[in-house]
Every structure is written in C-alpha cells, then in structure tokens.
Amino acid sequence: MKSTRRVIHSSLVPETVQLLGVDCDVFDLMQESVIAFDANGRISFWNAASERIYGWQRADTVGRLFQEVLGDQPWQVDDTSGNASDNGACSKEIHRRTLCGREVVIQANLAIQSKSAGRAQRIIEIGLDVTVQRQAELEARVAQRQYRNVFQAVAASAWEIDFTAVRVLVLGWLKSIDEDPRQWLKARPALVRELIRATIVTDVNDRGIQLFRASNREQLLGSIDRYWPEASTDDFCEWIASALAGETFFSRETRQRRHDGVEFDALFTASFAPGATEDDRLVVTIVDYSDIKRGQAAVRESEAFYTDMFHGAAFSAWHLDATETQAIYSGLRARGVTDFRAYVAENPELVFQIMEAIKVVDVNETSVRLFGAISRGQMIGQSVTPYWLPDRLETFIGSLDASFRGCPTFESLGRMRTLAGNEIDVLFTRSASSTLRNAGQLLLAIVDMTDKVNAQNALAEMQATFAHAARVSSLGELTASIAHEINQPLAAIAANGEAASRWLAHPVPDLGRLRGLSEDIIADARRASDVVGHIRSMASPQVGQYRPVSLNSLVGDALTLLSSQLNKVGVQATCDFQPDLPNVLGDPVQLQQVIVNLILNAIQAMEATPCRRLSLNTVLQGDHVSLTVIDTGLGIRTENLGKLFGSFFTTKTDGMGIGLAICRTIVEAHGGTIVAVNCAPRGASFTVRLPAQ
Ligand code: ADP
C-alpha cells in the first residue's frame, strides 16, 4: 500500500502543477492532502483530504499564512535551484496539530511550480496521514521490547526456537500418509533425529546459558541436536505432534543434555510466541527438574513409609479430622478462656460436642481388631464418641486440653470402649505436628494395655502380699524390743498403781499426789497402747496414707524399737541429724519399714565382725532429704552390688531376699531413690533420698 501511494505522489506532481487552479475536483478525489502556497507561505489551495486531516475548511485557509494554519514554517525553496532548502529534501515526516489539537503525523512530499510567464512561484505540499501506521509501529516496538524483557526475566531457561524447517520437512512426509503423525514419527527415530537437527535455537536467555553450562549465548545457538538425548526422542515426537495440531502450549517432563554433556531431568514447556505463529518461532522454557523429582521421590517414599507404618503397625493407629475442634478452640480463646479443664468442668456438654465433631479419617487393621469392628469402613467417617466411656473421660479431656494448649503430643494411660461395649485399658498417644495441626488433622496410637494392666495388678498384689509377709516376719525380730517397750510402761503403771493404793490407804489421802500418779498411769498406758498400735499397723495390710513425715523422728522411733536388738548384738549407734530437716510427704508406716529393714540388715551384717558401729545421718541436699545408714559389717561383694534390690536375692541361709526389694518399691513410690555402696575400710552404706516437702 505504502509503495503504491508513493507512485501516485510522483506521478501526480507534474500534473498538479499544470492542473492547479484549472480543475480542483481532481485533487478532492485524492487520499492525500494537497496544499498550495506561494513563496511567502500564503495558501492558495486546500483540498478535501486536507479538510479531513486537519479539520480546517478550505474557505478558512485559502489566503491565510501556512504557519498560522498548520503551526510549522512553510517549506523554503531555493530560488536559483528550485529545490526545497530543507537539507535539499523534498520529502519529510512532519508532526502537526489539527484544528482540534490532535497530533497527526504527515509524510509530506513537495512539488514546486517555478516562476514563469508572469506567474508567481507556487509550492505544493502533498501529505499522507501516517498517524495510525506510526502508532502501530510504536506499539509493535514496545511489544517487542516487552517480549525481550520477559524472555530475559523468566525464572526458567528460555529458548527461542525456529521451527520453520521442521514444519516443511514434516508436512512433506505426512502428505502421503493417513496414520496418526505421532505414531508414524515414533516408529521412525532416524527421521525424528533429522527433525531434531533441523530445529534451530535462535536465542537463549541468561538463565539458559547458566543451566546448560555454556560460556556464552553463541555456543547454544544453532541446532538443538546436541542438547536432545536419544532417551527424549519420543518427547520430541509429542512436541512436534502438538505443534502440528495447532496447540499453542506443550509441557512434558523429559531429559536434556547440558553443554558439558551431563544429562538432567527437565520440565520442558513450549508455547508459540505472541504473534509469531506465522514464521514458526517458538519460545520454550526448560526448568531443571532434578531437585523437584528428587523431592517428589522423597515425598512418595515418606508417604509409602507412613502408609506402611500406619497400616502395618501392631498398635492401633488412627487418623482423625479435628477441623471443627480447632474452630471451637478459637471460639473459646476469643471469649477469653485460658483454662480448658476448668471450662469443661463447668460446661461438661462441650466435651461430648467435641467428641461428636472429631471424625475418623482412617484406621488400621489393628484398630479394627482391637475395637471389635467388622471392617475399617465401619469406623471411617464416624465420630469417636462410641469409643469413650462417659464416666472415664480423663484421658480424652487431657488430650483436648493438651491440644488446646498447643502441645504437639499427649500420652496417658486410659480406658476406652470397644464397639461391642467391652472396656479396655490403653496407652493413648496423640500426636499432631504443626503441619497436621494446621490442617486440623491428628494421629493416635493406641496400645492395648489390658494384659499388661492385669499383669501389673497381679504384680502389685503379689508385692503387697510379700510386703505384708515381710512386715510380719520382721515382727518376729521385733518381739524382744516390743516386749521391752511394753514392759517398761506396764512396770511403771504397776509401780504407780501400787503407790496410789498406798496413798489411798492414808487416813487423809494426798489428792495432789494421787492426781499426779494417775496422770503418770494414763501416760504410760498411752505409751503402751501406741507401741501396740504401731505393731498392729505394721502387721495389717492397709493401704498407706501420705502425710508430712519427719525423717529424723522416724529414725529415732526405729532406734527405740530396735534398741534391745542393738544392745543384744552390741552395736553402738550414733545419729547425725540435720536440724530443721524438712518433712517428706509419705506413708510413715512404709517409711518406717524401710528404716527398720536397713537397720536390721546392718545389725546382721555386723554380727560377724568385732567392730560394730552404726551411723545414721540425715541431710538436706537441694530439694531432697537423704538418710544414710552406714555399718562396719562385712560389706557387699562387688558382684552382688547390682543384685541387692532384686526380689529374692539373699546371701543369708534363712533370708527371704525381699527386704531391699520392698524398700526400693516403697522409696520409688515416694518419688525417691535408694543406693548401696561399700565403705572403706569396711562395711556398707545405704542412702535413701526422698523429695523434701
Ligand atoms: P535378706 O535380708 O532376707 O537377705 P534383703 O533384701 O534385706 O533380704 O537383703 C538382700 C541381701 O543384701 C542380703 O542377703 C545381703 O547379702 C545384702 N545386704 C543387705 N544389707 C546389707 C548390709 N548392710 N551389709 C552387707 N550386705 C547387705
């Protein structure tokens, strides 16, 4: 079009000169503006196209100065040469304003009518409005620049590919075949390789240079052959087929080869560049997929591991959806609730509401067996309500409370219910990583403890029986002390009773003395009764009651109880008590039993040695009080040190071997420890540590 118009210009110019002023209508038919003016710039002609382009009517321009109407200086013409003086050019592009102020771009040509035969010189400008064309060119330039920017800026390696030769080749081959091009190509790898060779890289961005380990852009330009390994031939066929089918987008995982020959997993994406379909220019992006693939493999592995672990676990595994619970917690927090336990104590119905809202997402076969379901399907999708006993909710509430406080795990022994209604003792563990928690999910591991709880109960019963037996057996050894202890108050009662009788026989009984005697009698009777009560409490299999106990007093009492025993063997006992020793919280009878046991063992260990000294020391160490019983006996054989506290370990012919085992059970039940060591040069030392109150 553009060139055609130029021809019209040049052919019209001589005619214009001749026809001007004779038949103006010819010029009104033209697309171009035709403006005639004299050497001073005064306009003498203004055609219809000029009216359209500039908005000025002919009547308003003829006779006026060119500059006034069009804003720019009129063309200057060299009088001698008759050329335009504007660098000698007879053609130029001019930016002008129309009557209403719009900018127009005019491609202007000039024709000059020389002075002759008394006619003044006349200059004729023929202007083509190229505003729209220039705008389109500008837009195209901007688009091209934007495309270049995007090409460079994409986070992937971007390649511009020239596909022209490929299309020509493929279309040539496929003309004569009916088959699906994809299959046809795949069956001919040698031809596909030819296509690969014909696929030309025309540009690549900086990331592409990095990814393919090239030193510069030029290294990568040319055929893609060396970057496209054999293993990816099929992927190339897919790409070609997609392009031939007119698809503008193609994406595939494939293998690519770097400039240094190393292959890597790549995500290959091809799309036709905007407006480039005509010349078969494609933009492809290649992303290094190795890390993503490794990540995906790791995810698959961990999913498989999780699934195996979940479904193969010997414990009952649950996957729960607690999304609604999270919403309830948020509501509570918004209302200022910070102590969940306190809140549900006052609003117990909330516990059941939450229970109903927690849904089973998945369970393993062990769960199906343990909870007596027919299949996993019977449990999945249902709430957890059937599995909790309404009057045994400590574990469930504990778990909710832990969750409310954001603790990732919770573990507790508890009791649950099977679908058949049987109660089972379980070790309940809830765990929810932050990722799970954020998704409102959690996992449970439930271990059936019924057998273990039964076994533990049996063990505890057995220990209690042994403990009772041991207490009763130590009573035998205590008999002498008991007799002594009771004899003393009884003798005192008898003596005071006799004295009272004598005073009563006086004609005037001394009531003051009598009162004193009867008070002594009462006190002695109490002492005797305390001793008897103490013996009875040791002999009875009662469950201990914890209260603050002074260790110093207990040791003192034990020494009193065992005084005759100590005397008999000739043991010299010394005490080193820390004054103001804090109490311990415990069962005085049980703790007394520990001390009596240790002292009796010490006495027995010293029976065969000439030097018999017993030391009893108490001391506060940090937040624990400790009692150490040290003797100068035979000591403990090194190989036996680790066995002493085991049940039925004894080195005595008549020993039962349960005294120290019971001592340890009692001490540990009080949150303490007991250890034995040998002393230099002889003897053994037993230390009991208990938490100070
Ligand atoms: P028994 O006294 O019936 O043997 P214990 O459990 O009280 O049962 O003690 C276990 C064993 O620990 C004793 O047989 C003895 O070998 C050893 N033993 C305990 N106390 C001492 C001690 N003070 N000195 C040396 N050995 C001791």
XYZ file of C-alpha atoms and ligand atoms in Angstrom:
720
model
C 0.000 0.000 0.000
C 2.695 2.354 1.115
C 4.751 1.978 -2.037
C 1.632 2.257 -4.263
C 0.855 5.624 -2.715
C 4.365 6.814 -3.352
C 3.877 6.064 -7.028
C 0.692 8.131 -7.039
C 2.625 11.028 -5.489
C 5.329 11.154 -8.015
C 3.046 10.689 -10.971
C 0.718 13.388 -9.755
C 3.239 16.027 -9.011
C 3.832 17.299 -12.584
C 0.112 17.074 -13.312
C -0.637 19.026 -10.160
C 1.448 21.867 -11.311
C -0.314 22.003 -14.589
C -3.826 21.412 -13.347
C -3.794 23.532 -10.250
C -6.366 26.296 -10.467
C -7.888 24.686 -13.582
C -9.750 21.680 -12.153
C -9.592 21.351 -8.415
C -12.011 18.407 -8.258
C -9.251 16.014 -9.253
C -7.415 16.824 -6.056
C -10.541 16.340 -3.971
C -10.576 12.706 -5.018
C -7.157 12.075 -3.511
C -6.451 10.448 -0.107
C -3.515 12.815 0.444
C -3.766 16.425 1.475
C -2.827 18.850 -1.277
C -1.874 22.329 -0.110
C -0.563 25.018 -2.457
C 1.131 28.193 -1.192
C 3.400 30.881 -2.527
C 6.948 31.751 -1.562
C 5.623 33.821 1.373
C 3.633 30.884 2.635
C 0.237 32.270 1.711
C -2.138 29.388 0.990
C -3.879 29.363 -2.377
C -5.280 25.828 -2.450
C -6.602 23.366 0.205
C -8.185 20.109 -0.961
C -10.910 17.934 0.631
C -8.372 15.471 2.175
C -6.678 18.491 3.864
C -10.061 19.369 5.371
C -10.441 15.778 6.648
C -6.925 15.522 8.021
C -6.540 18.977 9.608
C -10.165 19.870 10.379
C -9.760 23.278 8.680
C -12.265 24.145 5.918
C -10.925 25.372 2.575
C -12.653 28.740 2.970
C -10.867 29.295 6.288
C -7.398 28.542 4.978
C -7.127 29.980 1.472
C -5.489 33.417 1.673
C -4.065 32.736 5.161
C -0.460 32.052 6.045
C 0.698 28.416 6.131
C 2.290 28.887 9.588
C -0.917 30.297 11.061
C -2.931 27.289 9.991
C -0.508 24.397 10.341
C 1.827 25.697 13.064
C 5.112 24.959 11.276
C 7.178 27.031 8.906
C 6.325 26.521 5.225
C 8.884 24.821 3.005
C 11.617 27.195 1.827
C 12.515 26.999 -1.804
C 15.858 27.926 -3.184
C 15.145 30.469 -5.929
C 18.106 29.505 -8.006
C 17.815 25.722 -7.907
C 14.117 25.468 -7.374
C 14.777 22.811 -4.623
C 13.440 22.735 -1.146
C 16.071 24.294 1.110
C 15.318 21.881 3.957
C 18.571 19.931 3.550
C 17.623 19.636 -0.061
C 14.937 17.116 0.892
C 11.651 17.062 -0.989
C 10.070 14.624 1.387
C 9.799 14.614 5.168
C 7.724 13.396 8.084
C 6.057 16.209 9.969
C 4.166 16.213 13.288
C 1.289 18.732 13.206
C -1.738 19.650 15.259
C -5.215 19.587 13.776
C -7.782 22.334 14.359
C -8.988 20.497 17.465
C -5.443 19.900 18.771
C -4.944 16.213 17.837
C -1.448 15.340 16.758
C -1.082 13.897 13.273
C 1.969 12.526 11.535
C 2.206 13.528 7.892
C 4.512 12.029 5.307
C 4.852 15.127 3.119
C 6.188 15.465 -0.434
C 6.830 18.645 -2.292
C 6.215 19.834 -5.802
C 7.444 23.220 -6.956
C 5.967 25.261 -9.773
C 8.678 27.642 -10.929
C 8.047 31.260 -11.801
C 7.247 31.522 -15.457
C 5.187 33.554 -17.829
C 4.442 36.126 -15.223
C 3.196 33.511 -12.763
C 4.470 33.623 -9.228
C 6.309 30.626 -7.860
C 3.910 28.087 -6.350
C 4.791 25.339 -3.905
C 2.538 22.320 -3.490
C 2.717 20.002 -0.491
C 1.182 16.556 -0.820
C 0.771 14.918 2.564
C -0.125 11.387 3.522
C -1.591 10.887 7.041
C 0.596 8.125 8.557
C -0.516 8.687 12.185
C -2.188 5.304 12.574
C 0.649 3.488 10.896
C 3.303 5.136 13.101
C 1.253 4.366 16.224
C 1.029 0.704 15.207
C 4.765 0.607 14.598
C 5.395 2.147 18.003
C 3.139 -0.378 19.679
C 4.878 -3.210 17.871
C 8.254 -1.887 19.063
C 7.007 -1.683 22.667
C 5.568 -5.202 22.463
C 8.831 -6.476 21.072
C 10.764 -4.779 23.884
C 8.369 -6.183 26.474
C 8.734 -9.636 24.978
C 12.535 -9.320 25.163
C 12.273 -8.235 28.793
C 10.028 -11.145 29.685
C 12.236 -13.512 27.743
C 15.205 -12.442 29.851
C 13.326 -12.147 33.095
C 11.555 -15.510 33.213
C 12.822 -17.600 36.117
C 13.326 -20.509 33.729
C 15.803 -21.014 30.988
C 14.044 -19.614 27.883
C 14.898 -20.513 24.294
C 13.623 -19.074 21.063
C 13.331 -21.838 18.510
C 12.937 -21.607 14.755
C 10.646 -24.396 13.692
C 10.295 -23.478 10.018
C 12.492 -26.222 8.563
C 10.821 -28.825 10.772
C 7.364 -27.885 9.578
C 8.418 -28.037 5.951
C 10.017 -31.472 6.425
C 7.156 -32.964 8.425
C 4.410 -31.645 6.212
C 6.290 -33.038 3.219
C 6.459 -36.510 4.771
C 2.979 -36.563 6.192
C 1.303 -35.500 2.952
C 1.257 -39.060 1.733
C 0.298 -40.851 4.982
C -3.012 -41.328 6.733
C -1.561 -42.535 10.032
C -1.514 -40.575 13.247
C 1.627 -38.392 12.852
C 2.649 -39.119 16.416
C 2.776 -42.887 15.877
C 4.284 -42.545 12.418
C 7.125 -40.414 13.745
C 7.735 -42.580 16.794
C 8.256 -45.562 14.536
C 10.999 -43.670 12.622
C 13.642 -42.481 15.103
C 16.158 -41.674 12.346
C 13.711 -39.222 10.747
C 12.920 -37.725 14.107
C 16.632 -37.154 14.650
C 16.658 -35.319 11.322
C 13.869 -33.086 12.634
C 15.770 -32.513 15.840
C 18.777 -31.430 13.788
C 16.512 -29.062 11.831
C 15.189 -27.422 14.990
C 17.233 -24.255 15.415
C 17.871 -22.190 18.538
C 17.810 -18.526 17.555
C 18.105 -17.029 21.012
C 18.509 -18.067 24.639
C 18.298 -16.057 27.862
C 20.963 -15.777 30.566
C 19.402 -18.498 32.691
C 19.547 -20.829 29.729
C 23.275 -20.159 29.443
C 23.668 -20.932 33.156
C 21.504 -24.042 33.139
C 23.225 -25.535 30.105
C 26.668 -24.574 31.463
C 27.641 -22.693 28.317
C 30.151 -19.849 28.387
C 28.154 -17.596 26.093
C 24.919 -17.318 24.111
C 26.532 -18.146 20.761
C 27.594 -21.607 21.968
C 23.954 -22.564 22.310
C 22.651 -21.127 19.058
C 22.037 -23.485 16.154
C 20.562 -26.989 16.106
C 19.191 -28.441 19.348
C 20.614 -31.830 18.312
C 23.437 -31.983 20.865
C 21.115 -30.998 23.757
C 18.431 -33.526 22.931
C 19.457 -37.049 24.104
C 18.211 -40.273 22.461
C 16.093 -41.082 25.503
C 13.975 -37.993 24.826
C 13.219 -38.741 21.155
C 9.633 -39.732 21.909
C 9.121 -36.494 23.817
C 10.231 -34.593 20.728
C 7.634 -36.507 18.656
C 4.954 -35.476 21.133
C 6.054 -31.871 20.875
C 6.011 -31.909 17.062
C 2.612 -33.578 17.037
C 1.258 -30.982 19.444
C 2.647 -28.126 17.327
C 1.243 -29.632 14.120
C -2.122 -29.984 15.806
C -2.052 -26.221 16.306
C -1.762 -26.421 20.081
C -0.168 -23.295 21.477
C 1.070 -24.944 24.655
C 3.047 -28.132 25.317
C 4.621 -29.306 28.585
C 6.431 -32.526 29.410
C 8.998 -33.990 31.777
C 11.986 -35.042 29.753
C 15.777 -35.443 29.789
C 18.065 -32.763 28.404
C 21.809 -32.677 27.882
C 23.923 -29.756 29.033
C 26.712 -28.210 27.004
C 29.241 -30.220 29.051
C 27.431 -33.458 28.143
C 25.770 -34.115 31.507
C 22.104 -35.114 31.247
C 19.480 -33.892 33.671
C 15.734 -34.150 34.313
C 13.970 -31.191 32.780
C 10.487 -29.800 32.652
C 10.095 -28.728 29.029
C 7.373 -26.235 28.136
C 6.763 -24.850 24.650
C 4.460 -22.075 23.581
C 4.144 -20.047 20.429
C 5.447 -16.537 20.962
C 2.650 -13.969 20.628
C 2.226 -13.010 17.022
C 4.966 -15.370 15.908
C 2.919 -18.259 14.604
C 3.386 -17.129 11.021
C 7.118 -17.612 10.984
C 7.118 -20.730 13.231
C 9.013 -19.052 16.028
C 8.527 -20.777 19.354
C 9.564 -19.957 22.866
C 10.401 -22.959 25.015
C 11.289 -22.902 28.683
C 13.368 -25.540 30.369
C 13.433 -25.932 34.141
C 15.883 -28.175 35.948
C 13.553 -30.779 37.360
C 16.148 -32.915 39.171
C 15.566 -31.370 42.589
C 11.794 -31.411 42.150
C 11.936 -35.058 41.063
C 14.150 -35.933 43.995
C 11.713 -34.087 46.257
C 8.763 -35.891 44.709
C 10.522 -39.235 45.160
C 11.224 -38.369 48.791
C 7.586 -37.398 49.307
C 6.412 -40.657 47.678
C 8.874 -42.592 49.824
C 7.759 -40.918 53.003
C 4.100 -41.389 52.048
C 4.773 -45.075 51.416
C 6.669 -45.272 54.687
C 3.817 -43.586 56.515
C 1.227 -45.849 54.861
C 3.259 -48.974 55.658
C 3.778 -47.841 59.198
C 0.176 -46.821 59.646
C -1.390 -49.938 58.189
C 1.271 -52.404 59.286
C 1.538 -51.148 62.854
C 0.970 -53.636 65.648
C -0.664 -50.838 67.617
C -3.997 -49.336 66.790
C -3.351 -46.309 64.546
C -5.966 -43.604 63.900
C -6.013 -40.619 61.609
C -8.582 -38.118 62.831
C -10.093 -34.965 61.430
C -10.494 -32.377 64.175
C -11.125 -29.343 61.978
C -14.250 -28.413 63.893
C -12.420 -28.732 67.196
C -9.969 -26.055 66.073
C -12.904 -23.754 65.363
C -14.356 -24.465 68.827
C -10.960 -23.747 70.450
C -10.679 -20.474 68.540
C -14.155 -19.521 69.750
C -13.200 -20.299 73.352
C -9.978 -18.318 73.113
C -11.863 -15.384 71.604
C -14.119 -15.493 74.660
C -11.029 -15.309 76.893
C -10.950 -18.953 78.024
C -7.405 -19.929 79.028
C -8.001 -22.918 81.328
C -9.696 -25.571 79.221
C -10.072 -28.088 82.052
C -11.730 -25.542 84.314
C -14.053 -24.514 81.494
C -15.221 -28.048 80.673
C -15.625 -28.806 84.379
C -18.356 -26.157 84.305
C -19.572 -26.965 80.791
C -19.289 -30.763 80.510
C -21.564 -30.888 77.459
C -18.752 -29.275 75.414
C -16.644 -32.438 75.804
C -19.381 -34.531 74.179
C -19.900 -31.911 71.490
C -16.185 -32.035 70.576
C -16.183 -35.840 70.744
C -19.017 -35.959 68.243
C -17.224 -33.452 65.983
C -13.988 -35.458 65.739
C -14.259 -37.787 62.756
C -12.221 -40.870 61.879
C -10.369 -40.380 58.586
C -8.558 -43.709 58.617
C -7.706 -46.594 60.930
C -5.510 -49.636 60.514
C -6.474 -53.305 60.807
C -5.142 -53.493 64.378
C -7.727 -50.856 65.318
C -10.456 -52.885 63.625
C -9.477 -55.939 65.707
C -8.941 -54.067 68.970
C -12.196 -52.133 68.810
C -14.234 -55.101 67.559
C -15.332 -53.541 64.237
C -16.354 -55.619 61.231
C -14.151 -53.604 58.883
C -12.319 -50.287 58.612
C -15.365 -48.951 56.783
C -17.443 -49.318 59.945
C -15.127 -46.908 61.754
C -14.081 -44.471 58.991
C -16.166 -41.333 58.625
C -17.798 -41.815 62.041
C -17.254 -39.801 65.208
C -15.077 -41.079 68.066
C -17.953 -40.997 70.582
C -18.562 -44.793 70.707
C -15.006 -45.440 71.891
C -15.073 -43.345 75.071
C -16.783 -44.226 78.357
C -18.841 -41.232 79.511
C -17.659 -41.688 83.116
C -13.977 -42.296 82.231
C -13.063 -39.218 80.228
C -9.813 -38.144 81.971
C -7.686 -39.259 79.033
C -9.953 -37.694 76.395
C -10.148 -34.387 78.288
C -6.381 -34.499 78.913
C -5.822 -34.901 75.193
C -8.169 -31.988 74.365
C -6.507 -29.838 76.998
C -3.044 -30.584 75.572
C -4.332 -29.751 72.114
C -5.934 -26.511 73.412
C -2.558 -25.532 74.883
C -0.865 -26.323 71.548
C 1.181 -29.297 72.852
C 2.195 -31.422 69.860
C 1.911 -34.712 71.756
C -0.060 -36.195 74.620
C 0.313 -39.574 76.286
C -1.725 -41.178 79.014
C -2.986 -44.466 80.293
C -6.719 -44.602 79.985
C -9.752 -46.729 79.472
C -11.720 -46.963 76.225
C -14.620 -48.980 74.909
C -14.907 -51.392 72.000
C -17.897 -51.346 69.665
C -19.093 -54.484 71.464
C -19.124 -52.479 74.705
C -16.090 -54.123 76.347
C -13.796 -51.882 78.338
C -10.096 -51.944 77.506
C -7.102 -50.397 79.238
C -4.982 -48.496 76.741
C -1.851 -46.452 76.428
C -3.197 -43.493 74.459
C -0.796 -41.303 72.462
C -1.917 -38.320 70.406
C 0.460 -36.566 68.088
C -0.035 -33.665 65.711
C 2.889 -31.950 64.032
C 2.333 -28.271 63.262
C 1.589 -29.182 59.622
C -1.058 -31.689 60.686
C -2.435 -29.311 63.285
C -2.757 -26.517 60.767
C -4.752 -28.893 58.579
C -6.929 -29.823 61.569
C -5.627 -33.396 61.489
C -4.117 -35.594 64.182
C -2.795 -39.096 64.674
C -3.476 -41.514 67.514
C -1.522 -44.566 68.564
C -3.473 -46.761 70.940
C -1.755 -49.706 72.595
C -3.845 -52.387 74.261
C -2.654 -52.498 77.843
C -5.374 -54.781 79.211
C -2.986 -57.725 79.631
C -0.240 -55.514 80.990
C -2.580 -53.765 83.428
C -3.798 -57.170 84.617
C -0.211 -58.328 84.966
C 0.716 -55.149 86.817
C -2.234 -55.514 89.146
C -1.195 -59.087 89.843
C 2.373 -57.950 90.479
C 1.254 -55.162 92.785
C -0.936 -57.649 94.667
C 1.956 -60.052 94.952
C 4.256 -57.311 96.187
C 1.692 -56.210 98.721
C 1.423 -59.774 99.955
C 5.182 -60.061 100.169
C 5.441 -56.713 101.848
C 2.889 -57.848 104.353
C 4.735 -61.118 104.853
C 7.992 -59.233 105.278
C 6.467 -56.920 107.834
C 5.043 -59.833 109.724
C 8.371 -61.668 109.523
C 10.236 -58.640 110.852
C 7.782 -58.590 113.742
C 9.442 -61.787 114.957
C 12.719 -59.952 115.246
C 10.997 -57.059 116.898
C 9.391 -59.200 119.581
C 12.165 -58.618 122.087
C 12.023 -54.857 121.566
C 8.235 -54.906 121.757
C 8.274 -56.849 124.998
C 10.839 -54.410 126.358
C 8.919 -51.396 125.146
C 5.659 -52.584 126.603
C 7.233 -53.909 129.762
C 8.549 -50.530 130.716
C 5.204 -48.692 130.731
C 3.476 -51.736 132.248
C 6.030 -51.887 135.092
C 5.622 -48.145 135.582
C 1.830 -48.493 135.628
C 2.089 -51.308 138.188
C 4.503 -49.295 140.364
C 2.397 -46.139 140.146
C -0.769 -48.157 140.855
C 0.839 -49.633 143.937
C 1.944 -46.210 145.102
C -1.560 -44.869 144.542
C -3.035 -47.714 146.611
C -0.624 -46.887 149.405
C -1.575 -43.209 149.363
C -5.239 -44.121 149.326
C -4.663 -46.170 152.487
C -3.629 -42.988 154.336
C -6.314 -41.597 156.604
C -6.234 -38.361 154.672
C -5.214 -39.230 151.091
C -2.977 -36.668 149.410
C -5.172 -35.878 146.471
C -2.423 -33.901 144.717
C -0.056 -36.893 144.699
C -2.888 -39.210 143.728
C -3.674 -36.968 140.742
C -0.003 -36.969 139.705
C 0.161 -40.760 139.947
C -2.999 -41.287 137.946
C -1.679 -38.895 135.239
C 1.552 -40.951 135.065
C -0.522 -44.123 134.833
C -2.550 -42.673 131.950
C 0.612 -41.526 130.128
C 2.258 -44.928 130.495
C -0.910 -46.681 129.359
C -0.909 -44.409 126.272
C 2.738 -45.257 125.557
C 1.971 -48.974 125.772
C -1.086 -48.530 123.607
C 0.998 -46.541 120.998
C 3.529 -49.336 120.819
C 0.773 -51.892 120.363
C -0.913 -49.672 117.751
C 2.368 -49.335 115.908
C 2.864 -53.089 115.838
C -0.677 -53.609 114.704
C -0.281 -51.095 111.869
C 2.849 -52.884 110.708
C 1.085 -56.213 110.822
C -2.044 -55.090 108.980
C -2.042 -54.999 105.158
C -3.551 -51.491 104.958
C -3.042 -49.123 102.080
C -0.700 -46.336 103.091
C -1.793 -42.789 103.638
C 0.525 -39.942 102.734
C 1.147 -37.142 105.179
C 4.071 -34.945 106.170
C 6.607 -37.092 107.999
C 9.799 -36.155 109.798
C 12.609 -38.468 108.749
C 14.553 -37.630 111.915
C 11.606 -38.756 114.108
C 11.136 -41.943 112.088
C 14.815 -42.852 112.555
C 14.546 -42.063 116.282
C 11.454 -44.270 116.593
C 13.108 -47.107 114.680
C 16.140 -46.972 117.008
C 13.821 -47.136 120.008
C 12.006 -50.135 118.516
C 15.264 -51.900 117.780
C 17.138 -50.833 120.937
C 17.147 -54.283 122.567
C 18.308 -55.851 119.266
C 21.124 -53.305 119.032
C 22.069 -53.967 122.641
C 21.991 -57.704 122.198
C 24.473 -57.596 119.269
C 26.478 -54.862 120.921
C 26.031 -52.252 118.219
C 26.983 -48.722 119.031
C 24.581 -46.437 117.165
C 25.304 -42.777 116.524
C 22.980 -40.263 114.868
C 23.924 -37.128 112.980
C 20.635 -35.432 112.191
C 20.403 -32.178 110.305
C 18.326 -29.888 112.492
C 15.223 -28.364 110.891
C 15.230 -31.059 108.251
C 12.160 -30.522 106.028
C 9.441 -33.156 106.177
C 8.797 -35.597 103.416
C 5.320 -36.425 102.170
C 4.809 -40.122 102.726
C 3.319 -43.081 104.466
C 5.009 -43.208 107.890
C 4.429 -46.932 108.330
C 6.015 -47.775 104.978
C 8.942 -45.417 105.503
C 9.424 -46.824 108.999
C 9.579 -50.264 107.426
C 12.391 -49.118 105.124
C 14.420 -47.733 108.023
C 13.814 -50.794 110.223
C 14.854 -53.071 107.319
C 18.070 -51.159 106.713
C 18.977 -51.145 110.428
C 18.182 -54.873 110.827
C 20.342 -55.683 107.744
C 23.159 -53.562 109.178
C 22.916 -55.333 112.548
C 23.007 -58.702 110.815
C 25.975 -57.677 108.639
C 27.910 -56.697 111.764
C 27.184 -59.867 113.763
C 30.324 -61.498 112.317
C 32.632 -58.511 112.804
C 34.280 -57.369 116.014
C 33.784 -53.666 115.433
C 30.073 -52.828 115.346
C 29.295 -49.230 114.719
C 26.142 -47.942 113.127
C 25.832 -44.339 111.876
C 22.528 -42.750 110.860
C 22.828 -39.411 109.130
C 20.189 -37.159 107.682
C 20.869 -34.153 105.497
C 19.061 -31.790 103.093
C 20.584 -31.871 99.619
C 18.955 -29.442 97.224
C 15.278 -30.280 97.208
C 15.788 -33.781 98.608
C 16.344 -35.096 102.111
C 18.561 -38.100 102.481
C 19.161 -40.707 105.146
C 22.405 -42.717 105.103
C 22.715 -45.904 107.148
C 26.401 -46.846 107.493
C 27.646 -50.003 109.175
C 31.039 -51.549 109.820
C 29.898 -55.019 108.772
C 31.170 -57.417 106.144
C 30.251 -55.168 103.232
C 28.776 -56.319 99.947
C 30.609 -58.433 97.385
C 31.183 -56.324 94.298
C 29.380 -58.781 92.020
C 26.306 -58.583 94.275
C 26.040 -54.792 94.319
C 23.765 -54.766 91.274
C 21.510 -57.520 92.551
C 20.707 -56.401 96.102
C 17.422 -54.707 95.246
C 16.139 -57.529 93.078
C 13.451 -59.778 94.508
C 14.617 -62.929 96.279
C 18.282 -62.045 96.320
C 19.807 -63.140 99.598
C 23.160 -64.362 100.906
C 21.664 -65.461 104.219
C 20.723 -69.090 104.909
C 17.452 -68.041 106.484
C 16.956 -64.888 104.368
C 13.934 -64.217 102.125
C 15.663 -61.723 99.880
C 12.697 -59.360 99.606
C 13.537 -56.766 102.269
C 15.576 -54.484 99.987
C 13.239 -55.100 97.016
C 10.356 -53.809 99.119
C 12.497 -50.914 100.369
C 13.138 -49.878 96.786
C 9.456 -50.212 95.813
C 8.429 -48.054 98.776
C 11.129 -45.428 98.198
C 10.391 -45.171 94.476
C 6.657 -44.939 95.167
C 7.577 -41.884 97.265
C 9.450 -40.382 94.313
C 12.848 -41.206 95.808
C 15.891 -43.418 95.230
C 17.890 -45.907 97.241
C 21.506 -46.861 96.551
C 24.061 -49.103 98.235
C 27.851 -48.718 98.214
C 30.718 -50.289 100.137
C 32.615 -48.210 102.679
C 36.323 -48.076 103.317
C 37.861 -49.799 105.192
C 34.873 -51.979 105.818
C 31.133 -52.028 105.896
C 28.297 -50.883 103.655
C 26.326 -47.701 103.281
C 22.674 -47.409 102.140
C 21.356 -43.982 101.152
C 17.671 -43.173 100.770
C 16.821 -39.885 99.018
C 13.282 -38.514 99.169
C 11.779 -35.284 97.841
C 11.630 -32.637 100.566
C 8.178 -31.256 101.164
P 17.508 -60.719 103.318
O 17.885 -59.844 104.400
O 16.336 -61.568 103.530
O 18.654 -61.457 102.685
P 17.356 -58.279 101.887
O 16.673 -57.933 100.596
O 17.055 -57.385 103.009
O 16.984 -59.755 102.159
O 18.885 -58.229 101.599
C 19.414 -58.857 100.457
C 20.880 -59.112 100.617
O 21.592 -57.895 100.603
C 21.303 -59.734 101.879
O 21.149 -61.137 101.851
C 22.757 -59.317 101.957
O 23.579 -60.163 101.166
C 22.787 -57.991 101.316
N 22.800 -56.914 102.330
C 21.759 -56.162 102.726
N 22.155 -55.228 103.619
C 23.455 -55.406 103.774
C 24.447 -54.754 104.605
N 24.157 -53.707 105.408
N 25.730 -55.202 104.520
C 26.043 -56.221 103.687
N 25.161 -56.862 102.897
C 23.882 -56.472 102.960
